[in-house]
Structure formats: structure tokens, C-alpha cells
Coordinates of C-alpha atoms in Angstrom, one line a residue:
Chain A
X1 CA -22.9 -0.5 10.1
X2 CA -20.9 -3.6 10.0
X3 CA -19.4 -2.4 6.9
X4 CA -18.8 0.7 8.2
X5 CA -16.6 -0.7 11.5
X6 CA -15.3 -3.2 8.7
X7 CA -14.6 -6.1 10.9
X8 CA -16.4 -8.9 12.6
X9 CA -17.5 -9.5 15.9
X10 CA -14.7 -11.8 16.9
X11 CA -12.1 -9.1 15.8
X12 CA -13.6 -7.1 18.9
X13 CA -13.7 -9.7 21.2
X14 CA -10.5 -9.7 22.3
X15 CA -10.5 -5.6 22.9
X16 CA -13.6 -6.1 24.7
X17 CA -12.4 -8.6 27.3
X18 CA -9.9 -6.4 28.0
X19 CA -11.9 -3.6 29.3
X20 CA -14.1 -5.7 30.8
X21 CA -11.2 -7.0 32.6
X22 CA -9.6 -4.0 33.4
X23 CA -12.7 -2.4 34.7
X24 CA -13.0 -5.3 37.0
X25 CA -9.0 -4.8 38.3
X26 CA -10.2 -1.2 39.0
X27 CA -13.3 -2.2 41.0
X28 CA -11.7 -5.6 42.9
X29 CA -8.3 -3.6 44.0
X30 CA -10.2 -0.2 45.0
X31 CA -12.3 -2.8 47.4
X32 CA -9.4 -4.9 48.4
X33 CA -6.5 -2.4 49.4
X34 CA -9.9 0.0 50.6
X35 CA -8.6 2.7 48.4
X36 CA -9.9 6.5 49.3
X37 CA -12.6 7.7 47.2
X38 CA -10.2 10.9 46.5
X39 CA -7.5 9.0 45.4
X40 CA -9.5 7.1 43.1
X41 CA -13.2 6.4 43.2
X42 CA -14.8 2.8 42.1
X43 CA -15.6 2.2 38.5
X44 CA -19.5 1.3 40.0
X45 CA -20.0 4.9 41.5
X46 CA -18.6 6.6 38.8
X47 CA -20.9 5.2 36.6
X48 CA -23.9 5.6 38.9
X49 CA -23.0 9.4 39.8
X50 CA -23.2 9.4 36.0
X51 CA -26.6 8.1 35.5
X52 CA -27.9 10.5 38.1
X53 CA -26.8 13.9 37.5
X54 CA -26.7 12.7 33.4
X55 CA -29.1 15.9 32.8
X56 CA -26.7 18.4 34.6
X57 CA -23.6 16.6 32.9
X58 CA -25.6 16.3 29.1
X59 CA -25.8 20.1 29.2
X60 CA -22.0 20.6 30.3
X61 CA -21.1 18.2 27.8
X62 CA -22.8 19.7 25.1
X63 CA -22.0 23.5 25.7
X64 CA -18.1 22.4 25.4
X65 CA -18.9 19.3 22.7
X66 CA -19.9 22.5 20.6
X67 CA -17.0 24.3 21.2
X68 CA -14.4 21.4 20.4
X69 CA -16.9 21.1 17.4
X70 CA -16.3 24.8 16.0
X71 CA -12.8 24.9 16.5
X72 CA -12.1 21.7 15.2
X73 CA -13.9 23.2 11.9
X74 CA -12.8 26.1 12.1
X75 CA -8.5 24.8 12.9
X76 CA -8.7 22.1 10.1
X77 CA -11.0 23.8 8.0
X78 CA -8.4 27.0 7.5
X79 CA -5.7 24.2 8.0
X80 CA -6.6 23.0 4.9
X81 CA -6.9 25.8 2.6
X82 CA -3.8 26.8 3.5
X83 CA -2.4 24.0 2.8
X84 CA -3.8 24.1 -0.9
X85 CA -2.1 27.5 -1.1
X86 CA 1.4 26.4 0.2
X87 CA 1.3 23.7 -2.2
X88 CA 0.1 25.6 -5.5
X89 CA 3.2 28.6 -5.1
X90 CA 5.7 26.1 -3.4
X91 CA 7.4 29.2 -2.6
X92 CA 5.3 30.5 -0.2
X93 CA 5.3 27.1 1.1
X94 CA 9.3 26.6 1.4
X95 CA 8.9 30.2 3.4
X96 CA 6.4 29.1 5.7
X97 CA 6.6 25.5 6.2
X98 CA 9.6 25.5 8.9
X99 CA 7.4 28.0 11.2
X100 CA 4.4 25.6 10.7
X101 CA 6.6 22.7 11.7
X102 CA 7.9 24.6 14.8
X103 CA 4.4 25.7 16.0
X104 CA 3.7 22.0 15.6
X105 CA 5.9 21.0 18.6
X106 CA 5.2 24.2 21.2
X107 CA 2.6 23.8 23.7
X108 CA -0.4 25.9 22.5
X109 CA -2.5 25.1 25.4
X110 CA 0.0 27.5 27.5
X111 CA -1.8 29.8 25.2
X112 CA -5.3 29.7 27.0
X113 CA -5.3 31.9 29.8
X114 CA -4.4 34.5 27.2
X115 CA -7.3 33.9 24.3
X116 CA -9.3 33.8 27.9
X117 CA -8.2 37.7 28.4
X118 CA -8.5 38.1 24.8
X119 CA -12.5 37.1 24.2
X120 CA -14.8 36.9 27.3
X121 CA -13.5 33.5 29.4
X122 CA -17.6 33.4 29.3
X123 CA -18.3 32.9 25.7
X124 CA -17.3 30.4 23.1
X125 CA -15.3 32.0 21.3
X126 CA -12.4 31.9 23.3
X127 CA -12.4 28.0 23.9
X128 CA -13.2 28.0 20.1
X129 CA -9.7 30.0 19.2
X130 CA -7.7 28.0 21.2
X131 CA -9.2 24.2 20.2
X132 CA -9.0 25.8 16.5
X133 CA -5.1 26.6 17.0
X134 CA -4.4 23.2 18.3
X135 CA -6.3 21.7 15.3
X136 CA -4.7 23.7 12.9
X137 CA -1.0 22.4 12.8
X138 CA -1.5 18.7 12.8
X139 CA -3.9 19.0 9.7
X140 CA -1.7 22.0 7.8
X141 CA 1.6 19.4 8.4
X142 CA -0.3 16.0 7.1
X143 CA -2.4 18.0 4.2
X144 CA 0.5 19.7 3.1
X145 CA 2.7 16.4 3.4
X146 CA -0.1 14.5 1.4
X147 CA -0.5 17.3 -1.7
X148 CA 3.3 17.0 -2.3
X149 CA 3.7 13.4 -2.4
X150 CA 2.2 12.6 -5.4
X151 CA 4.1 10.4 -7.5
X152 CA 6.0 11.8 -10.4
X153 CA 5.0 10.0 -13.0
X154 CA 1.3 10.8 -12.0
X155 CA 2.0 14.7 -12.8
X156 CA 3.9 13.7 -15.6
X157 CA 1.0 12.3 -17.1
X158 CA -1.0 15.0 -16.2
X159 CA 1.3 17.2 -18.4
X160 CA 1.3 14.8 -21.3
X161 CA -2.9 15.8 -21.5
X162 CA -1.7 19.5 -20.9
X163 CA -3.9 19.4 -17.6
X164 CA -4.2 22.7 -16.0
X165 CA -3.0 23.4 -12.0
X166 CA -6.7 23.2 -11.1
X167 CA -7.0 19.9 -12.8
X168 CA -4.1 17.9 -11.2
X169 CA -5.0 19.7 -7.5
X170 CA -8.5 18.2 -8.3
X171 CA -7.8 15.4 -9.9
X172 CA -4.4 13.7 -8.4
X173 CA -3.1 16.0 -5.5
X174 CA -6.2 16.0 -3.8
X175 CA -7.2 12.2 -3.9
X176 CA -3.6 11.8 -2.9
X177 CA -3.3 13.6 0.0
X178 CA -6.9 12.6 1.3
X179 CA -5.4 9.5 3.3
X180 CA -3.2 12.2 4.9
X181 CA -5.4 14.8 6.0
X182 CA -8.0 11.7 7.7
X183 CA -4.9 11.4 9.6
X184 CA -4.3 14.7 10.7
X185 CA -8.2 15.6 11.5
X186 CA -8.3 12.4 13.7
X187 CA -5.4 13.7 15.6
X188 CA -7.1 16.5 15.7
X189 CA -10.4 15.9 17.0
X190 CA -8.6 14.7 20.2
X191 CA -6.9 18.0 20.3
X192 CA -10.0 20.1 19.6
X193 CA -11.9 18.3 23.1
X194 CA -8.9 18.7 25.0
X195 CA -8.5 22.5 24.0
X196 CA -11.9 22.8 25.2
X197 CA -12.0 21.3 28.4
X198 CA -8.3 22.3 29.1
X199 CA -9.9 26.2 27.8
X200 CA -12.5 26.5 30.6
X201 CA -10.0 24.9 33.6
X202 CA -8.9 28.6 33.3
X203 CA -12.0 30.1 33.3
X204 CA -15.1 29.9 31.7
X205 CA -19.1 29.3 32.0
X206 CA -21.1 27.5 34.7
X207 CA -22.3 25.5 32.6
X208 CA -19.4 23.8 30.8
X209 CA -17.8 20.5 30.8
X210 CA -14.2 21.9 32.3
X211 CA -15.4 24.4 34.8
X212 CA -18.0 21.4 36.1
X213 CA -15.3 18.9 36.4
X214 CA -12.8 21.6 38.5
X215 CA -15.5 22.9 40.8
X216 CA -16.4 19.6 41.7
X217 CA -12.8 18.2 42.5
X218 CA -12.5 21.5 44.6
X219 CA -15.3 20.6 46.9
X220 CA -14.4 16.8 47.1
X221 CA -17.2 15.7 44.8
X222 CA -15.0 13.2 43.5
X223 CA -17.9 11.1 41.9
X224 CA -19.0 14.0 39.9
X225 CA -15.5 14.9 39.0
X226 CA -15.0 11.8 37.3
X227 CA -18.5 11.3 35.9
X228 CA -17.4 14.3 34.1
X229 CA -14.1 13.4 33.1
X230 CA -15.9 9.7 31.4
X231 CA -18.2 12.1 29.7
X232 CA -15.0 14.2 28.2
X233 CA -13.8 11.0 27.0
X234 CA -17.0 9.3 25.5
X235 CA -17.7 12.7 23.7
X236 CA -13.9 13.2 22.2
X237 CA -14.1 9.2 21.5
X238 CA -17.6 10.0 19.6
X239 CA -15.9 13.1 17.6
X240 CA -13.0 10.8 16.6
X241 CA -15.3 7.4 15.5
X242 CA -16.9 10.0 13.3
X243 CA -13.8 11.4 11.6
X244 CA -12.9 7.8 11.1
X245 CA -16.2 6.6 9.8
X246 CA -15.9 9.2 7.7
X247 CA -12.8 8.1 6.8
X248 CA -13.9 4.6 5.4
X249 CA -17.1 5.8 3.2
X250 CA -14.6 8.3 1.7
X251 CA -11.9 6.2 1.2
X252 CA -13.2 3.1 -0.1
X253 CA -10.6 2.3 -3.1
X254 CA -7.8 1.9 0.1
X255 CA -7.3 -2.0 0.5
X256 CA -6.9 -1.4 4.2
X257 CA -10.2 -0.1 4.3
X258 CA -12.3 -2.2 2.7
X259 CA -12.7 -6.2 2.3
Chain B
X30 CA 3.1 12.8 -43.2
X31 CA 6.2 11.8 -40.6
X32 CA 4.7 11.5 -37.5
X33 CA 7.6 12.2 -35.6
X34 CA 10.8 14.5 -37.1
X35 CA 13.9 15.4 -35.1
X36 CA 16.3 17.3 -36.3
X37 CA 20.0 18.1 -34.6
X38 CA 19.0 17.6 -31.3
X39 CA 20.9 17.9 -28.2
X40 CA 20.2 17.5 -24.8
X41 CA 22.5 18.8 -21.8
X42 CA 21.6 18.3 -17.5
X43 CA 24.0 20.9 -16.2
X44 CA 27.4 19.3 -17.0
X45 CA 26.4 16.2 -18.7
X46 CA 25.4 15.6 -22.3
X47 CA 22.8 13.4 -22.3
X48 CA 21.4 13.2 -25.5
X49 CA 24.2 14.7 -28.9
X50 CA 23.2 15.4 -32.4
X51 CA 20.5 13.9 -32.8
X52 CA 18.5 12.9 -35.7
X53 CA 15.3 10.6 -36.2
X54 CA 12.0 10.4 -39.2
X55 CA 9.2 8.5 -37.5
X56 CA 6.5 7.7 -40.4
X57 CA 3.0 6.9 -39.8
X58 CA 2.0 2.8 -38.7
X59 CA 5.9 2.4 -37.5
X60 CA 6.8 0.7 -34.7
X61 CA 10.3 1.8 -33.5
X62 CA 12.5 0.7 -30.6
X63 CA 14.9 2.8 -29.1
X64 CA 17.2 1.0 -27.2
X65 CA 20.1 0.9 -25.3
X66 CA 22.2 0.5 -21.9
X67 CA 21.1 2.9 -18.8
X68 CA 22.2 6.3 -19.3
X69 CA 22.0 6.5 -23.2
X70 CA 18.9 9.1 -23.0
X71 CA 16.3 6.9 -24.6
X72 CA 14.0 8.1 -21.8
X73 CA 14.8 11.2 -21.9
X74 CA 14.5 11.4 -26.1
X75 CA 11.4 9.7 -25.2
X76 CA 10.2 12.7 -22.8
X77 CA 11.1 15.3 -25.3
X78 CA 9.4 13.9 -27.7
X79 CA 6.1 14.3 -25.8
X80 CA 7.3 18.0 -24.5
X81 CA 7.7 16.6 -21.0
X82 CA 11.2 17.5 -20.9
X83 CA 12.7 20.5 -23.0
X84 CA 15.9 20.2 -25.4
X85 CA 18.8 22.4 -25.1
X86 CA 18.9 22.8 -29.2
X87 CA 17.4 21.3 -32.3
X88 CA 13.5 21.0 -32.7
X89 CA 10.9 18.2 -32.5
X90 CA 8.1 17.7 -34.3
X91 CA 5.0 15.6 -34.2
X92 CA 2.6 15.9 -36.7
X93 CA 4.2 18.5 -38.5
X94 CA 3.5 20.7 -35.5
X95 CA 6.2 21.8 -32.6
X96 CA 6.5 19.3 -29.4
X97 CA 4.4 21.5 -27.3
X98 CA 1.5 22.4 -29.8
X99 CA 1.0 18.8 -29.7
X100 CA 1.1 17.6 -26.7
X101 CA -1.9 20.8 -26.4
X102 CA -3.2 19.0 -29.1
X103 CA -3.0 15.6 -27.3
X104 CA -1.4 14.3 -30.3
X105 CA -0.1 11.2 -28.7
X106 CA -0.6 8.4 -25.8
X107 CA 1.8 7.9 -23.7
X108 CA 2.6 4.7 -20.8
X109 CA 5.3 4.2 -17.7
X110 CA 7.0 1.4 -16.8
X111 CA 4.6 1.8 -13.6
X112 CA 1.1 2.2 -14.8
X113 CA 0.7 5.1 -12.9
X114 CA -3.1 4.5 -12.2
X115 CA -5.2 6.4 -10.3
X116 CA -5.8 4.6 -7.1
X117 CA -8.5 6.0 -6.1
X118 CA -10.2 5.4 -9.7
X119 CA -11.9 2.4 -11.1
X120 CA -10.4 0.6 -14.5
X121 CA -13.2 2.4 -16.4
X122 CA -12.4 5.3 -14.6
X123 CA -8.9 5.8 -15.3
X124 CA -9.2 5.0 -18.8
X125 CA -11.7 7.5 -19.0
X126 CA -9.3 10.3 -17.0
X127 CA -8.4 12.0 -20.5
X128 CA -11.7 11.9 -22.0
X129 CA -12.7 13.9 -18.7
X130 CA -10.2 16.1 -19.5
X131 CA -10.9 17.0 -22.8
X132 CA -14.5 17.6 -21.9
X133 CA -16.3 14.3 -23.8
X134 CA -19.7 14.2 -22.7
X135 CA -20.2 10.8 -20.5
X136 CA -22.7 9.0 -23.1
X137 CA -19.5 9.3 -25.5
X138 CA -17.0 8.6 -22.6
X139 CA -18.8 5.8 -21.5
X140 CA -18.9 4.1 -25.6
X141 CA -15.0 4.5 -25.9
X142 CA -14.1 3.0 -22.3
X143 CA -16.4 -0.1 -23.4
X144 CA -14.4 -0.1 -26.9
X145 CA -11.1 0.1 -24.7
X146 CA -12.2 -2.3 -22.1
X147 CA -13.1 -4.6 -24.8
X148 CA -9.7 -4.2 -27.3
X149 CA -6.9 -4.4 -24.1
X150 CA -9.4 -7.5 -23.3
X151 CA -10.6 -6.6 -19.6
X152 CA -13.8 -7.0 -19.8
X153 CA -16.0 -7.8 -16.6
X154 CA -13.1 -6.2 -14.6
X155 CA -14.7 -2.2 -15.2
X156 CA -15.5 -1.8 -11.6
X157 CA -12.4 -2.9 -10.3
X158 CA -9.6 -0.9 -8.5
X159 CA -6.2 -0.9 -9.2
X160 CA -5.1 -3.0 -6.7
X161 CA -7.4 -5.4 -7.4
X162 CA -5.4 -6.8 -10.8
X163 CA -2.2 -7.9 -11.5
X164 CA 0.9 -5.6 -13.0
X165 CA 0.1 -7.4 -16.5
X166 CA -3.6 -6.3 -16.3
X167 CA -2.7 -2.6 -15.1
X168 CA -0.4 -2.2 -17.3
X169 CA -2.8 -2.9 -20.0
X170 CA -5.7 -0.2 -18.2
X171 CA -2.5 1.8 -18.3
X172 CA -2.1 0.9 -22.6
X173 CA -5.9 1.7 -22.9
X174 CA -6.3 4.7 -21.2
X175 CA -3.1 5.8 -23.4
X176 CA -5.1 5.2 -26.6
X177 CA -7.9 6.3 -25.3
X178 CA -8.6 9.4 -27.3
X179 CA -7.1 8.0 -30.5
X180 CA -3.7 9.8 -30.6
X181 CA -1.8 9.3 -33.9
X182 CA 1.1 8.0 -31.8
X183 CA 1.5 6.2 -28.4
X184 CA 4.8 6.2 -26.5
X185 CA 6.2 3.8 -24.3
X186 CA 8.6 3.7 -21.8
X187 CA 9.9 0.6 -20.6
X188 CA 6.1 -0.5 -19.9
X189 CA 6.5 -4.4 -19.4
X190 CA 9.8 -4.2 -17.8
X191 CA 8.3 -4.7 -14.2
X192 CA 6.6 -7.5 -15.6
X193 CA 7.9 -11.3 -15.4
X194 CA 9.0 -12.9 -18.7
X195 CA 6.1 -15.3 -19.5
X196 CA 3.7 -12.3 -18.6
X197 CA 5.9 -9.8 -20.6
X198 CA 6.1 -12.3 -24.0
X199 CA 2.0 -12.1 -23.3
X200 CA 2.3 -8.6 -23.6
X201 CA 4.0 -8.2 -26.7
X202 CA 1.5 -10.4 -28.5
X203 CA -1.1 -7.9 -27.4
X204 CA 0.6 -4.8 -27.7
X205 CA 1.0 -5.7 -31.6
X206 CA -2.5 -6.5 -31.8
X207 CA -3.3 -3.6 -30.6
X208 CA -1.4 -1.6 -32.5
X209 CA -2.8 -3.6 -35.9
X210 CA -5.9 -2.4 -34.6
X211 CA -5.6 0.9 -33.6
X212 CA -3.5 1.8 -36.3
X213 CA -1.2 4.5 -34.1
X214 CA 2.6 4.6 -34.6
X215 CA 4.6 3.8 -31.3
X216 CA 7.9 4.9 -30.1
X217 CA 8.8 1.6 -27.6
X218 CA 11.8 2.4 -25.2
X219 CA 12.8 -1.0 -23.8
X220 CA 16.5 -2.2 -22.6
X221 CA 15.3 -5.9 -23.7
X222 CA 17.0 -7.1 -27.3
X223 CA 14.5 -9.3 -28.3
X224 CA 11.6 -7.7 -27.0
X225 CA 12.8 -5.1 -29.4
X226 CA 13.4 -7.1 -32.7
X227 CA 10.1 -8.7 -31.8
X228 CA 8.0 -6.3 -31.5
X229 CA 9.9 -3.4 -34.0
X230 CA 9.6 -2.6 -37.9
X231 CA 12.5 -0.3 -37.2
X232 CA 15.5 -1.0 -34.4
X233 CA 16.9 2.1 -33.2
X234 CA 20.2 1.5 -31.1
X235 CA 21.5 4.5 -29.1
X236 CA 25.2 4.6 -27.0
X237 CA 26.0 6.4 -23.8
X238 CA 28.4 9.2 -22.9
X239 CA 27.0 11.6 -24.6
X240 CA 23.6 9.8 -26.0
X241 CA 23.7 9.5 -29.6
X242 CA 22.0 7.0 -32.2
X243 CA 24.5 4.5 -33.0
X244 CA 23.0 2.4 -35.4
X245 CA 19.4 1.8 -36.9
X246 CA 17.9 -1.6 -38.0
X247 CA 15.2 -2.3 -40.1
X248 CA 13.3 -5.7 -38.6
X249 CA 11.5 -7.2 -42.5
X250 CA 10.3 -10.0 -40.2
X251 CA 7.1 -10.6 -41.9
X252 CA 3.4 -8.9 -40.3
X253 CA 1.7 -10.0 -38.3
X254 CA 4.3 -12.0 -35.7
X255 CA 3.3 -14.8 -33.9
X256 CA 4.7 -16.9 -31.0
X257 CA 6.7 -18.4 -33.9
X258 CA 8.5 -15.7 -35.1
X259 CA 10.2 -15.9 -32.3
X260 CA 11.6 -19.9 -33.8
X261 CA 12.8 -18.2 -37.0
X262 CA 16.4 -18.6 -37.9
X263 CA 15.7 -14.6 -39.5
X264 CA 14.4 -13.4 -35.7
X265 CA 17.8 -15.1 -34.5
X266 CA 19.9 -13.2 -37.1
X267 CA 18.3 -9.6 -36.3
X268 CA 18.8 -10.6 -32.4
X269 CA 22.3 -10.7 -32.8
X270 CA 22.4 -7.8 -35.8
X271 CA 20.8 -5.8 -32.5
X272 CA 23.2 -7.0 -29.8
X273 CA 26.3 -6.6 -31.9
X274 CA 25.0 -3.0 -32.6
X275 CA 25.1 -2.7 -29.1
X276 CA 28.0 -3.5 -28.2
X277 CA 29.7 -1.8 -31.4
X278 CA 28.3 1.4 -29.5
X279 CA 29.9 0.1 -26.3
X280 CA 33.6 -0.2 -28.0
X281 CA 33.6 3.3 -29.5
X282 CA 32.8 4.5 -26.1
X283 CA 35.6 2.7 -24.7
X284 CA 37.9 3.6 -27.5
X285 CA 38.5 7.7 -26.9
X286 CA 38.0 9.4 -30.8

């Protein structure tokens, strides 16, 4: 596990004071300046409306973990083999690339009261589509960007052993552009948790994560509002420590990444 | 047989002529330089050589057979100036890359990286990543994996001119070494005079605008060289023999025909 976070104890000091800190600034001015509990509640009674309705808020969490979790396979996964295609017939990928690029910079959450009319707002699947489109640039852009920047004279040597297209893809543009598409699934397993959530603030089951969080702020449950919000975040921090741990067992040969 | 054969060859990049009338007889267990100042195509006759790059007329032949059939054939070795490892790829690894490719099974690939590993002198480093050793010792992962798969002849371009000059004269000892003991012909493109009489049985000096051979000197320094042939009053003669070929190429340039 050490390995796996890659740096010592004393590295993380200093991030941790901070927090600590911060959460203590939250706490000590809320008290001080008597701050309204629906402007901003304390740190303390987030936490404990947390631990008290953690059963309702595990189930939320969950129901919409899963759907950030689908589409974020489902947006890079495509992502990706797309991106293999655009850069085997270069053609195809000079004719779609600049579209790509543009989706890349449009607001696709505007899309989600419209994949809510298009599946039931109900049912997965329409928090799914619209966490999988928001995945689905950022990993195309980077995967693409990495399978193309392979050094010259690395193909060239390819062609002096009369290697085959499926031999340089597997061995030199894939290795290559492996550092780049980590990047672009870390971006996008913060995308995938806010397409979720974001996805049910227009609609969607009793029982997830976004609709929990809106109903609540609607009835002045402010507490519960947040103790949801904190689980958003833990769970799209958890989806994006894995990525990255991921990241460092895979990409062991980087200096960066190892001792 | 001649290992390498190129007859009439000419090279053009749109506009420019970079490579005119060409002709050169490569025999097996030679060692020839090209060299020449930037721009006289010695890359680039390198390159077609190996069927990297294409010629615009005239043929090349190694082995006997055309460019192409054996580069299929992997008929020769070839090394950067960069080494061009695979990062992601340990030493023994990347040596073994072309053994991979031409299907070895990994009892025999595992024999010839140890025989590598042992001739470029790296042993104990196997496990290591490239950017774990210094240019000298990836560019000699970069010589090994070359030779490899025991092509008939390596080719080299430029490969210790990113190095410094006390690792570079290093070099050259081992390269020739290495080529007593493997036996291959090279082709060595270098821009460096002495590197070339040094390490050559056969100069070849090329001129720019459009690239043409422009003289071609036989090195009789005796076999094998040491750090002293590099004291010898003969080395000194063939130094400047080289440099005043050089520059003989440079004047007819200069002088329109």
C-alpha cells in the first residue's frame, strides 16, 4: 500500500494539516459570526447527520456510484476504441478529430433533461448515457493524442523488422499512449460522478444520490443536504484514487511513478 | 558475396536532389564510413539502404536480394543516434523486441539476450529500465538489440554522436570489438573525421548540393586498433587524407561546373 501511494508519511503531512486546519476555520467562524445553518452548516453536524442517516445515504450513494460506474466504462471504454480506429486510417481521424475537439468544449450536461425524456428519468440508463458522453471526449482527445505521439524513430525501427500495423499498435503505440489515456480516465471519473448526480437533479429515482440531496435542500434539511453532497465527493474521490492506483501498478517503468 | 550493391542511385525530396548518381560495393566484414557535412544525404543513403526510405531511380541491393526483400528478410541491424528504447521495456526486454517479432520461442530468446547482454558488456543491469543507464549504456542495449538476430550487416547512424567525447572514444573501442566478434559488415554514418578513420577499413566521403560520393579512402591501419592507433603518425596522415577530401568536396560545390 505504501508503494502503491508511493510516498512517505511526512510527504502527506503537510496536506493533512491543511484540512485539519481548514475544517477548523469552517467550524470556529460558523460559531463566531453565528452563521445560519442554511447558508452554511458546521463541519460537526455535517458529519454527525452523516453518521446517522449513513444507511439511507449508503443506498443513495450506491444506486448513483453505479451509474457514474457504467458510464464511465461505457464513455472511455468506446472512447478508446475509437480512438484506435482514428489512429490506424488517419484519415478517418483528420475527418473526425476537429468535431471531437469541439464536443470537447460544449456543455454536455445541458444535455440531461433530454437523455431524461429519452430513457425513463427512473432507470439507469439515462444517467448512464449522459455520464458516458461526458467521459467519452476527454479520453478520445488524450488516447488519440497519445497513439500519435510516438517517436519517429520508434516506428522507424519497427519498419526496419517489417513489423505489421497490429504489432507497432501493440507493441509501441499502445505503451505510448498509456500515460495519456490514465490522464484522460482520471478527468474522467470526475466527470462520470458529476454526470450522475447532475443527471438525477432533473429527475430521477427516490432512491438516488441527486434526487436525495435536492429534496432535502427543498425542505430546509440542510444537514442532510450536505451529508449528501460529502458522500458525492468521498465516492467520486474513491473512483478517481482507483484510476490512479491503477495508474501506478500499470505504469511502473515511468520515473515519476516509481522510486 | 557483396553485401551491399548500389548502382546509379538517385534520390530527389520534391525540388531538391538529395542524393545524385550514386554508386557503392559493400563486401562482407567491411566497415565503411559515410561521411560528410549536414545535408549530403548520408542519412538518407543510409535509410534506403535499409528500405526505410524509397529512391527515385537506381536499385539497392543487400544480399544479392532487392532493399525491401531484405529488410522482410531482416537482413540487417540497424541503430539511431537516440537509442530509441522502449521505455516501458526492460534492457533484456528491448533487446529481445525483434526476437519477439520474429516468433523465437522464449527458452531461445532468453539464451541470445544473455549472449547480447554479456558481448555489449551489461551484465547485471537485465532488469533495468531505460532511464535507469546512461546514454553510453543505452546506446549499447540500443547496439545489442540491433545484432540481436545475427543480421549480416548492422547500420548506424550517427549512434555516439549524443555522446561526450571520452564516452564516445569508449565506444568505438567496443563497437570494433563487437564487430570482430560478431563478424557483420557495418555501414557507420558519423560527421566526426577521426571517429571515422578510426573506426573504418573503407572512408567514404560524400558532398552536398546534390549528394554525391566525392571521394573514397581505404584506412590499411592495421587490425585490430587500439587506444594507440590513435598515436600513429599513419592514423594522422589518413585524418587529414579524410578532411582534405572533405573540403575538396566543399570547393567544387563552391566553384559552379
Amino acid at each position: 500500500m505504501a508503494r502503491l501511494v508511493g510516498r512517505r508519511l511526512t510527504d502527506w503531512l503537510p496536506a493533512v494539516v491543511v484540512l485539519v486546519g481548514m475544517i477548523g476555520l469552517w467550524e470556529g467562524l460558523i460559531r463566531v459570526f453565528n452563521v445560519q445553518a442554511f447558508l452554511l452548516p458546521r463541519p460537526s453536524a455535517i458529519a454527525t447527520t452523516f453518521w446517522d442517516t449513513r444507511h439511507e445515504l449508503w443506498s443513495a450513494g450506491w444506486f448513483t456510484f453505479q451509474e457514474a460506474l457504467g458510464g464511465f466504462a461505457l464513455g472511455s471504454g468506446s472512447a478508446i476504441l475509437l480512438a484506435l480506429v482514428l489512429a490506424r486510417w488517419r484519415i478517418l481521424g483528420s475527418a473526425l478529430m476537429p468535431y471531437a475537439i469541439a464536443a470537447n468544449a460544449i456543455p454536455i450536461i445541458a444535455f440531461a433533461p433530454i437523455t431524461n425524456t429519452w430513457f425513463s428519468p427512473l432507470n439507469k440508463s439515462s444517467k448512464i448515457t449522459i455520464a458516458a458522453v461526458l467521459c467519452f471526449f476527454p479520453v478520445l482527445v488524450n488516447t488519440l493524442r497519445g497513439l500519435t505521439s510516438v517517436n519517429p524513430s520508434a516506428l522507424e525501427l519497427m519498419d526496419s523488422y517489417a513489423a505489421g500495423q497490429l504489432q507497432i499498435f501493440r507493441r509501441v503505440r499502445i505503451p505510448t499512449a498509456l500515460p495519456f489515456i490514465f490522464t484522460g480516465l482520471k478527468v474522467a471519473t470526475v466527470l462520470a460522478m458529476i454526470g450522475a448526480v447532475v443527471g438525477e437533479y432533473f429527475g430521477g429515482a427516490l432512491n438516488a444520490l441527486g434526487v436525495l440531496i435536492l429534496t432535502r435542500a427543498r425542505v430546509f434539511e440542510f444537514n442532510e443536504a450536505w451529508a449528501g453532497v460529502l458522500l458525492a465527493c468521498l465516492l467520486g474521490i474513491a473512483l478517481y484514487l482507483a484510476v490512479a492506483a491503477l495508474e501506478r501498478l500499470t505504469l511502473r517503468w515511468v520515473p515519476s511513478t516509481s522510486e | 558475396m557483396t553485401v551491399v550493391q548500389i548502382k546509379d542511385l538517385t534520390k530527389r525530396f520534391g525540388e531538391t536532389t538529395a542524393l545524385q548518381g550514386i554508386d557503392l560495393e559493400i563486401e562482407p566484414g567491411e566497415f565503411v564510413s559515410l561521411i560528410g557535412p549536414s545535408g549530403c544525404g548520408k542519412s538518407t543513403l543510409l535509410r534506403i539502404i535499409g528500405d526505410l526510405i524509397e529512391p527515385t531511380s537506381g536499385s539497392s541491393t543487400v544480399n544479392g536480394k532487392p532493399a525491401r526483400q531484405a529488410r522482410i528478410d531482416r537482413d540487417y541491424g540497424i541503430v539511431f543516434q537516440d537509442a530509441v528504447l522502449y521505455d516501458w521495456r526492460t534492457v533484456a526486454k528491448n533487446i529481445a523486441l525483434p526476437l519477439e517479432l520474429a516468433r523465437w520461442d522464449r527458452r531461445r530468446r532468453a539464451a541470445k539476450v544473455r549472449e547480447m547482454v554479456d558481448l555489449v558488456e551489461l551484465t547485471g543491469f537485465e532488469n533495468h529500465y531505460p532511464w535507469q543507464l546512461s546514454g553510453g549504456m543505452q546506446q549499447r542495449v540500443s547496439i545489442a538489440r540491433a545484432l540481436s538476430f545475427d543480421p549480416a550487416l548492422l547500420l548506424m547512424d550517427e549512434p555516439f554522436g549524443a555522446l561526450d567525447e571520452m564516452t564516445r572514444e569508449r565506444m568505438n573501442m567496443e563497437l570494433l570489438r563487437i564487430w570482430e566478434a560478431s563478424g557483420s559488415t557495418v555501414v557507420f554514418v558519423t560527421h566526426s573525421i577521426s571517429e571515422a578513420a578510426f573506426l573504418s577499413t573503407r572512408v567514404v566521403v560524400m558532398s552536398p548540393r546534390p549528394g554525391r560520393i566525392s571521394g573514397v579512402i581505404s584506412i590499411d591501419l592495421p587490425q585490430p586498433r587500439t587506444a594507440t592507433t590513435r598515436e600513429e603518425p599513419h592514423f594522422f596522415e589518413l585524418v587529414t587524407e579524410v578532411r582534405e577530401a572533405l573540403h575538396l568536396g566543399h570547393d567544387m560545390e563552391r566553384t559552379p561546373a
